[in-house]
mmCIF file of C-alpha atoms in Angstrom:
data_model
loop_
_atom_site.group_PDB
_atom_site.id
_atom_site.type_symbol
_atom_site.label_atom_id
_atom_site.label_comp_id
_atom_site.label_asym_id
_atom_site.label_seq_id
_atom_site.Cartn_x
_atom_site.Cartn_y
_atom_site.Cartn_z
ATOM 1 C CA MET N 277 -119.506 -27.758 79.791
ATOM 2 C CA ALA N 278 -118.661 -26.296 76.447
ATOM 3 C CA SER N 279 -122.134 -24.837 76.103
ATOM 4 C CA SER N 280 -121.710 -22.856 79.465
ATOM 5 C CA THR N 281 -118.724 -20.785 77.610
ATOM 6 C CA VAL N 282 -120.795 -19.801 74.608
ATOM 7 C CA ARG N 283 -121.945 -16.121 75.366
ATOM 8 C CA PRO N 284 -125.586 -15.452 75.654
ATOM 9 C CA GLU N 285 -125.704 -13.545 72.384
ATOM 10 C CA ASP N 286 -123.836 -16.107 70.735
ATOM 11 C CA GLN N 287 -126.304 -18.659 72.055
ATOM 12 C CA ASP N 288 -129.221 -16.505 70.885
ATOM 13 C CA ARG N 289 -127.787 -16.158 67.308
ATOM 14 C CA LEU N 290 -127.370 -20.021 67.093
ATOM 15 C CA ALA N 291 -130.871 -20.581 68.492
ATOM 16 C CA GLY N 292 -132.020 -18.210 65.394
ATOM 17 C CA GLU N 293 -130.086 -20.118 62.932
ATOM 18 C CA ASP N 294 -131.529 -23.244 64.019
ATOM 19 C CA VAL N 295 -135.035 -21.961 63.847
ATOM 20 C CA ALA N 296 -134.310 -20.918 60.373
ATOM 21 C CA ARG N 297 -132.535 -24.246 59.262
ATOM 22 C CA ARG N 298 -135.719 -26.011 60.196
ATOM 23 C CA LEU N 299 -137.745 -23.887 58.201
ATOM 24 C CA LEU N 300 -135.841 -23.900 55.225
ATOM 25 C CA ASP N 301 -135.981 -27.905 55.744
ATOM 26 C CA SER N 302 -139.691 -27.584 55.882
ATOM 27 C CA ALA N 303 -140.090 -25.226 52.646
ATOM 28 C CA SER N 304 -137.919 -27.966 50.876
ATOM 29 C CA LYS N 305 -140.144 -30.472 51.426
ATOM 30 C CA LEU N 306 -143.720 -28.684 51.494
ATOM 31 C CA SER N 307 -144.108 -25.687 49.213
ATOM 32 C CA TYR N 308 -146.718 -25.071 46.632
ATOM 33 C CA ASP N 309 -146.669 -23.634 43.063
ATOM 34 C CA PRO N 310 -149.959 -21.674 42.668
ATOM 35 C CA ALA N 311 -149.862 -21.601 38.915
ATOM 36 C CA THR N 312 -150.185 -25.215 38.712
ATOM 37 C CA GLU N 313 -151.808 -26.145 42.058
ATOM 38 C CA VAL N 314 -154.912 -23.792 41.614
ATOM 39 C CA ASP N 315 -157.631 -24.673 38.931
ATOM 40 C CA TRP N 316 -157.491 -21.440 37.159
ATOM 41 C CA ASP N 317 -159.336 -22.553 34.075
ATOM 42 C CA THR N 318 -162.566 -23.809 35.366
ATOM 43 C CA PRO N 319 -164.992 -20.906 34.918
ATOM 44 C CA LEU N 320 -166.464 -19.252 38.370
ATOM 45 C CA ASP N 321 -169.230 -21.297 39.767
ATOM 46 C CA THR N 322 -171.304 -18.551 41.250
ATOM 47 C CA ALA N 323 -173.697 -21.394 43.260
ATOM 48 C CA HIS N 324 -170.360 -20.919 45.763
ATOM 49 C CA HIS N 325 -169.553 -18.408 48.058
ATOM 50 C CA GLY N 326 -166.062 -16.657 48.351
ATOM 51 C CA ALA N 327 -165.711 -17.060 52.148
ATOM 52 C CA SER N 328 -167.476 -18.740 54.766
ATOM 53 C CA PRO N 329 -170.688 -17.110 55.356
ATOM 54 C CA GLU N 330 -169.921 -16.682 58.944
ATOM 55 C CA TRP N 331 -167.143 -14.441 58.120
ATOM 56 C CA SER N 332 -169.206 -11.868 56.209
ATOM 57 C CA THR N 333 -169.139 -8.196 57.704
ATOM 58 C CA LEU N 334 -173.104 -8.485 57.106
ATOM 59 C CA TYR N 335 -173.630 -11.968 59.016
ATOM 60 C CA GLY N 336 -175.964 -11.962 61.842
ATOM 61 C CA THR N 337 -177.543 -8.748 60.618
ATOM 62 C CA ALA N 338 -181.036 -7.732 60.043
ATOM 63 C CA TYR N 339 -179.912 -6.829 56.300
ATOM 64 C CA TRP N 340 -178.150 -10.278 56.127
ATOM 65 C CA GLN N 341 -181.644 -12.016 56.816
ATOM 66 C CA GLU N 342 -183.302 -10.186 54.071
ATOM 67 C CA LEU N 343 -180.713 -10.881 51.343
ATOM 68 C CA THR N 344 -181.360 -13.717 48.997
ATOM 69 C CA ASP N 345 -178.703 -16.626 48.672
ATOM 70 C CA ASP N 346 -177.428 -15.121 45.615
ATOM 71 C CA GLN N 347 -176.780 -11.615 47.148
ATOM 72 C CA ARG N 348 -175.104 -13.409 50.224
ATOM 73 C CA LYS N 349 -172.790 -15.523 47.719
ATOM 74 C CA ALA N 350 -171.900 -12.246 45.645
ATOM 75 C CA LEU N 351 -171.280 -10.382 48.949
ATOM 76 C CA THR N 352 -168.792 -13.117 50.125
ATOM 77 C CA ARG N 353 -167.174 -13.238 46.943
ATOM 78 C CA GLN N 354 -166.355 -9.597 46.831
ATOM 79 C CA GLU N 355 -165.383 -9.659 50.577
ATOM 80 C CA ALA N 356 -162.810 -12.342 49.820
ATOM 81 C CA ALA N 357 -161.291 -10.267 46.989
ATOM 82 C CA SER N 358 -161.115 -7.433 49.233
ATOM 83 C CA VAL N 359 -159.163 -9.426 51.846
ATOM 84 C CA ALA N 360 -156.865 -10.754 49.029
ATOM 85 C CA SER N 361 -156.174 -7.260 47.669
ATOM 86 C CA THR N 362 -155.344 -6.058 51.366
ATOM 87 C CA GLY N 363 -153.068 -8.890 51.476
ATOM 88 C CA ILE N 364 -151.283 -8.097 48.293
ATOM 89 C CA TRP N 365 -150.810 -4.672 49.911
ATOM 90 C CA PHE N 366 -149.517 -5.892 53.192
ATOM 91 C CA GLU N 367 -147.335 -8.506 51.448
ATOM 92 C CA MET N 368 -145.458 -5.871 49.226
ATOM 93 C CA ILE N 369 -144.873 -4.195 52.577
ATOM 94 C CA LEU N 370 -143.578 -7.252 54.544
ATOM 95 C CA GLN N 371 -141.174 -8.282 51.385
ATOM 96 C CA GLN N 372 -139.826 -4.489 51.510
ATOM 97 C CA MET N 373 -138.996 -4.825 55.234
ATOM 98 C CA VAL N 374 -137.762 -8.074 55.490
ATOM 99 C CA LEU N 375 -135.425 -7.247 52.455
ATOM 100 C CA ARG N 376 -134.232 -4.188 54.166
ATOM 101 C CA ASP N 377 -133.451 -5.830 57.502
ATOM 102 C CA MET N 378 -131.308 -8.600 55.687
ATOM 103 C CA TYR N 379 -129.519 -5.982 53.542
ATOM 104 C CA ALA N 380 -125.687 -6.533 53.466
ATOM 105 C CA LYS N 381 -126.137 -9.400 55.999
ATOM 106 C CA ASP N 382 -124.470 -12.420 56.084
ATOM 107 C CA PRO N 383 -125.560 -14.628 53.076
ATOM 108 C CA THR N 384 -124.409 -17.909 54.398
ATOM 109 C CA ASP N 385 -126.554 -17.317 57.398
ATOM 110 C CA PRO N 386 -129.725 -19.349 57.401
ATOM 111 C CA ARG N 387 -131.623 -16.707 58.850
ATOM 112 C CA PHE N 388 -130.594 -14.779 55.563
ATOM 113 C CA GLN N 389 -131.619 -17.734 53.541
ATOM 114 C CA TRP N 390 -135.025 -17.950 54.952
ATOM 115 C CA ALA N 391 -135.630 -14.529 54.743
ATOM 116 C CA LEU N 392 -135.451 -14.628 50.917
ATOM 117 C CA THR N 393 -137.371 -17.812 50.830
ATOM 118 C CA GLU N 394 -140.100 -16.111 52.607
ATOM 119 C CA VAL N 395 -139.913 -12.990 50.063
ATOM 120 C CA ALA N 396 -140.296 -15.692 47.300
ATOM 121 C CA ASP N 397 -143.295 -17.182 48.894
ATOM 122 C CA GLU N 398 -144.921 -13.949 49.292
ATOM 123 C CA CYS N 399 -144.289 -12.774 45.582
ATOM 124 C CA ARG N 400 -145.885 -16.002 44.737
ATOM 125 C CA HIS N 401 -148.806 -15.436 47.360
ATOM 126 C CA SER N 402 -149.398 -11.957 45.914
ATOM 127 C CA ILE N 403 -149.817 -13.146 42.217
ATOM 128 C CA MET N 404 -151.967 -16.126 43.574
ATOM 129 C CA PHE N 405 -154.160 -13.452 45.454
ATOM 130 C CA ALA N 406 -154.489 -11.170 42.298
ATOM 131 C CA ARG N 407 -155.526 -14.011 39.855
ATOM 132 C CA GLY N 408 -157.772 -15.198 42.906
ATOM 133 C CA ALA N 409 -159.621 -11.718 43.010
ATOM 134 C CA ALA N 410 -159.970 -11.416 39.314
ATOM 135 C CA LYS N 411 -161.457 -14.849 38.951
ATOM 136 C CA LEU N 412 -164.111 -13.639 41.671
ATOM 137 C CA GLY N 413 -164.991 -10.835 39.282
ATOM 138 C CA ALA N 414 -163.838 -8.256 41.656
ATOM 139 C CA PRO N 415 -162.289 -4.854 40.991
ATOM 140 C CA ALA N 416 -158.861 -3.835 42.175
ATOM 141 C CA TYR N 417 -159.776 -3.111 45.649
ATOM 142 C CA ARG N 418 -157.066 -0.970 47.589
ATOM 143 C CA PRO N 419 -156.951 0.794 51.130
ATOM 144 C CA ARG N 420 -157.848 4.300 51.315
ATOM 145 C CA ARG N 421 -155.181 6.896 50.315
ATOM 146 C CA PRO N 422 -154.054 8.112 53.761
ATOM 147 C CA VAL N 423 -153.709 4.238 54.624
ATOM 148 C CA VAL N 424 -151.754 3.697 51.712
ATOM 149 C CA GLU N 425 -149.458 6.727 52.719
ATOM 150 C CA LEU N 426 -149.202 5.309 56.015
ATOM 151 C CA GLY N 427 -147.953 2.272 54.762
ATOM 152 C CA ARG N 428 -145.565 4.054 52.937
ATOM 153 C CA ALA N 429 -143.938 5.326 56.035
ATOM 154 C CA PHE N 430 -144.322 2.183 57.819
ATOM 155 C CA LYS N 431 -142.596 -0.187 55.444
ATOM 156 C CA THR N 432 -139.719 2.579 55.527
ATOM 157 C CA LEU N 433 -139.075 3.405 59.018
ATOM 158 C CA ALA N 434 -140.086 0.169 61.163
ATOM 159 C CA PHE N 435 -137.416 -2.078 62.026
ATOM 160 C CA GLY N 436 -136.382 -4.801 64.372
ATOM 161 C CA GLU N 437 -139.188 -6.275 66.585
ATOM 162 C CA ALA N 438 -141.861 -3.553 65.122
ATOM 163 C CA ALA N 439 -141.516 -4.962 61.755
ATOM 164 C CA TYR N 440 -141.734 -8.560 62.748
ATOM 165 C CA ALA N 441 -144.645 -8.205 65.136
ATOM 166 C CA ALA N 442 -146.618 -6.216 62.860
ATOM 167 C CA ILE N 443 -146.066 -8.989 60.045
ATOM 168 C CA LEU N 444 -147.508 -11.638 62.684
ATOM 169 C CA VAL N 445 -150.495 -9.681 63.283
ATOM 170 C CA ALA N 446 -151.241 -9.507 59.920
ATOM 171 C CA GLU N 447 -150.419 -12.930 59.292
ATOM 172 C CA GLU N 448 -152.381 -14.473 62.170
ATOM 173 C CA VAL N 449 -155.523 -12.694 61.472
ATOM 174 C CA LEU N 450 -155.616 -13.784 58.089
ATOM 175 C CA ASP N 451 -154.352 -17.497 58.862
ATOM 176 C CA VAL N 452 -157.524 -17.908 61.354
ATOM 177 C CA MET N 453 -160.135 -16.822 58.709
ATOM 178 C CA GLN N 454 -158.592 -18.673 56.044
ATOM 179 C CA ARG N 455 -158.236 -22.093 58.156
ATOM 180 C CA ASP N 456 -162.336 -21.602 58.255
ATOM 181 C CA TRP N 457 -162.567 -20.922 54.592
ATOM 182 C CA MET N 458 -160.397 -23.826 53.237
ATOM 183 C CA ARG N 459 -162.322 -26.281 55.261
ATOM 184 C CA ASP N 460 -166.043 -25.193 54.021
ATOM 185 C CA GLU N 461 -167.344 -27.014 51.049
ATOM 186 C CA ARG N 462 -169.537 -23.928 50.550
ATOM 187 C CA VAL N 463 -166.645 -21.972 49.483
ATOM 188 C CA ALA N 464 -165.523 -22.141 45.694
ATOM 189 C CA PRO N 465 -162.997 -25.060 45.254
ATOM 190 C CA PHE N 466 -160.199 -22.877 43.834
ATOM 191 C CA VAL N 467 -160.707 -20.272 46.680
ATOM 192 C CA ARG N 468 -160.261 -23.404 49.358
ATOM 193 C CA THR N 469 -157.038 -24.186 47.461
ATOM 194 C CA ILE N 470 -155.525 -20.796 47.442
ATOM 195 C CA ASN N 471 -156.187 -20.445 51.373
ATOM 196 C CA ASN N 472 -154.886 -23.884 51.902
ATOM 197 C CA ILE N 473 -151.342 -23.020 50.219
ATOM 198 C CA HIS N 474 -151.455 -19.511 52.100
ATOM 199 C CA VAL N 475 -151.929 -21.193 55.402
ATOM 200 C CA VAL N 476 -149.370 -24.049 54.930
ATOM 201 C CA GLU N 477 -146.793 -21.742 53.904
ATOM 202 C CA GLU N 478 -147.647 -18.483 55.994
ATOM 203 C CA SER N 479 -147.292 -21.171 59.371
ATOM 204 C CA ARG N 480 -143.545 -20.873 58.456
ATOM 205 C CA HIS N 481 -143.448 -17.225 58.161
ATOM 206 C CA MET N 482 -145.493 -16.989 61.569
ATOM 207 C CA LYS N 483 -142.907 -19.142 63.475
ATOM 208 C CA PHE N 484 -140.046 -16.835 61.760
ATOM 209 C CA ALA N 485 -141.861 -13.662 62.899
ATOM 210 C CA ARG N 486 -142.406 -14.860 66.579
ATOM 211 C CA ASP N 487 -139.128 -15.972 66.947
ATOM 212 C CA GLU N 488 -137.665 -12.723 65.482
ATOM 213 C CA THR N 489 -139.782 -10.644 67.726
ATOM 214 C CA ARG N 490 -138.865 -12.518 71.029
ATOM 215 C CA ARG N 491 -135.269 -12.265 69.962
ATOM 216 C CA ARG N 492 -135.047 -8.737 69.128
ATOM 217 C CA LEU N 493 -137.020 -7.868 72.046
ATOM 218 C CA ARG N 494 -134.569 -9.106 74.447
ATOM 219 C CA THR N 495 -132.218 -5.968 74.228
ATOM 220 C CA ALA N 496 -135.160 -3.719 74.362
ATOM 221 C CA GLY N 497 -135.309 -1.009 77.128
ATOM 222 C CA PRO N 498 -138.647 0.329 78.691
ATOM 223 C CA LEU N 499 -138.937 3.180 76.247
ATOM 224 C CA ARG N 500 -138.159 1.310 73.168
ATOM 225 C CA ARG N 501 -141.005 -1.280 74.050
ATOM 226 C CA GLN N 502 -143.387 1.249 74.754
ATOM 227 C CA ILE N 503 -142.682 3.049 71.217
ATOM 228 C CA ASN N 504 -142.770 0.101 69.332
ATOM 229 C CA SER N 505 -145.955 -1.485 71.271
ATOM 230 C CA LEU N 506 -147.411 1.310 70.004
ATOM 231 C CA VAL N 507 -146.244 1.519 66.440
ATOM 232 C CA VAL N 508 -147.142 -2.057 65.968
ATOM 233 C CA ALA N 509 -150.838 -1.766 67.345
ATOM 234 C CA ILE N 510 -151.395 1.283 65.045
ATOM 235 C CA ALA N 511 -150.191 -0.527 62.145
ATOM 236 C CA SER N 512 -152.489 -3.441 63.050
ATOM 237 C CA TYR N 513 -155.475 -1.159 63.280
ATOM 238 C CA TYR N 514 -155.272 0.044 59.924
ATOM 239 C CA ILE N 515 -154.417 -3.428 58.467
ATOM 240 C CA VAL N 516 -157.570 -4.925 60.212
ATOM 241 C CA THR N 517 -159.941 -2.115 59.334
ATOM 242 C CA SER N 518 -158.547 -1.985 55.498
ATOM 243 C CA MET N 519 -159.659 -5.796 55.090
ATOM 244 C CA VAL N 520 -163.002 -5.424 53.890
ATOM 245 C CA ASN N 521 -163.428 -2.314 51.499
ATOM 246 C CA ALA N 522 -166.714 -0.378 51.681
ATOM 247 C CA ASP N 523 -167.064 -0.599 48.003
ATOM 248 C CA VAL N 524 -167.858 -4.381 48.246
ATOM 249 C CA TYR N 525 -171.441 -3.621 49.256
ATOM 250 C CA ALA N 526 -172.199 -1.808 46.092
ATOM 251 C CA ASN N 527 -170.403 -4.051 43.678
ATOM 252 C CA ALA N 528 -172.286 -6.885 45.177
ATOM 253 C CA GLY N 529 -175.580 -4.982 44.176
ATOM 254 C CA LEU N 530 -176.331 -3.842 47.770
ATOM 255 C CA ASP N 531 -177.526 -0.768 49.364
ATOM 256 C CA SER N 532 -174.108 0.711 50.143
ATOM 257 C CA ALA N 533 -175.054 3.052 53.033
ATOM 258 C CA ARG N 534 -177.394 0.875 55.104
ATOM 259 C CA ALA N 535 -174.676 -2.257 54.647
ATOM 260 C CA ARG N 536 -171.927 0.035 55.924
ATOM 261 C CA ALA N 537 -173.978 0.950 58.835
ATOM 262 C CA GLU N 538 -175.158 -2.554 59.735
ATOM 263 C CA ALA N 539 -171.494 -3.935 59.326
ATOM 264 C CA LYS N 540 -169.846 -1.253 61.452
ATOM 265 C CA ALA N 541 -172.625 -2.367 64.296
ATOM 266 C CA ASN N 542 -172.217 -5.846 63.586
ATOM 267 C CA GLU N 543 -171.486 -7.507 67.022
ATOM 268 C CA HIS N 544 -171.524 -11.047 65.653
ATOM 269 C CA HIS N 545 -168.210 -9.902 63.500
ATOM 270 C CA LYS N 546 -166.469 -8.076 66.240
ATOM 271 C CA SER N 547 -167.041 -11.089 68.557
ATOM 272 C CA LEU N 548 -165.356 -13.424 65.750
ATOM 273 C CA MET N 549 -162.200 -10.952 65.427
ATOM 274 C CA ARG N 550 -161.752 -11.038 69.150
ATOM 275 C CA SER N 551 -162.245 -14.886 69.586
ATOM 276 C CA SER N 552 -159.855 -15.714 66.523
ATOM 277 C CA CYS N 553 -157.315 -13.495 67.758
ATOM 278 C CA SER N 554 -157.026 -14.642 71.559
ATOM 279 C CA GLY N 555 -153.656 -16.635 70.802
ATOM 280 C CA LEU N 556 -152.098 -13.621 69.107
ATOM 281 C CA MET N 557 -153.016 -11.284 71.939
ATOM 282 C CA GLU N 558 -151.851 -13.935 74.092
ATOM 283 C CA PHE N 559 -148.562 -13.825 72.525
ATOM 284 C CA LEU N 560 -148.065 -9.778 72.664
ATOM 285 C CA ALA N 561 -149.098 -9.916 76.264
ATOM 286 C CA SER N 562 -146.001 -12.382 76.678
ATOM 287 C CA ALA N 563 -143.710 -10.251 74.986
ATOM 288 C CA ARG N 564 -145.025 -6.961 76.957
ATOM 289 C CA LEU N 565 -146.467 -5.582 73.763
ATOM 290 C CA LEU N 566 -149.961 -5.071 74.921
ATOM 291 C CA THR N 567 -149.094 -1.586 76.595
ATOM 292 C CA GLY N 568 -151.871 0.638 77.725
ATOM 293 C CA PRO N 569 -151.815 2.933 74.486
ATOM 294 C CA ALA N 570 -151.377 -0.182 72.202
ATOM 295 C CA LEU N 571 -154.574 -1.722 74.078
ATOM 296 C CA PHE N 572 -156.655 1.323 72.708
ATOM 297 C CA PHE N 573 -155.909 0.555 69.101
ATOM 298 C CA TYR N 574 -156.537 -3.128 69.423
ATOM 299 C CA LYS N 575 -159.846 -2.519 71.138
ATOM 300 C CA ARG N 576 -160.932 -0.268 68.258
ATOM 301 C CA ALA N 577 -160.155 -2.687 65.709
ATOM 302 C CA HIS N 578 -162.048 -5.292 67.582
ATOM 303 C CA LEU N 579 -159.045 -7.559 68.107
ATOM 304 C CA ILE N 580 -159.350 -7.712 71.788
#
């Protein structure tokens, strides 16, 4: 009887607080310190891949068939480092959006405390990715300048469901590929450890992002939903298409022009991206964020 007197907005708040409490409890029981968990001291063994070969942008192409085993391994190491660098770029955007969202809010609220826990996780992840990329022998890969500037605008202007849904897209795409890499014995052991740490801790971040996206959309009108669905789709397009920098091919010793052309036309990689994002697309559809204009960008990014 008592619960029937609670206003819907209060029920919503209490449900959000309950999710945050459970996430805080999970983090207290299962979190990692990459500084001690990852083997940073053992020299890189070039007999290993940096990522599962099937996830290479050239896998399945004629060029891939011509590459030696050593060339394939060198390429996947550069690609893994590029994905890590892109992850750092977006995690810095994520941290700023979360902190801005929580600015001047109630610090006793479990959601506030979880948000700071998530930011702390992302700081550790970014350092972990940076050290991992360096150990893979890669340079500092960055998105193209226009994309960097778009990210600067996005982190400043995005709010509410647009921020949390974009966070979810970036984390879900990375999560699927890293689950494959962390189980693959062909991948360098320290990379597998990095992937395992990220998968475990990001699962909590994705839970919070899904919950916040749903919760904030409950009060969204048709126009706001249309605008934010498009904002999320555009952000997703640039995040996904920036994951593998075009310079990885030259840095792996390949013919860059040919590699870029074959990677762009690689139907295997496109199909892998679509299949890995099926659950994500189902969530966005259930949240009514797969509008016509949004679908255009998801299709261009080969996420659907």
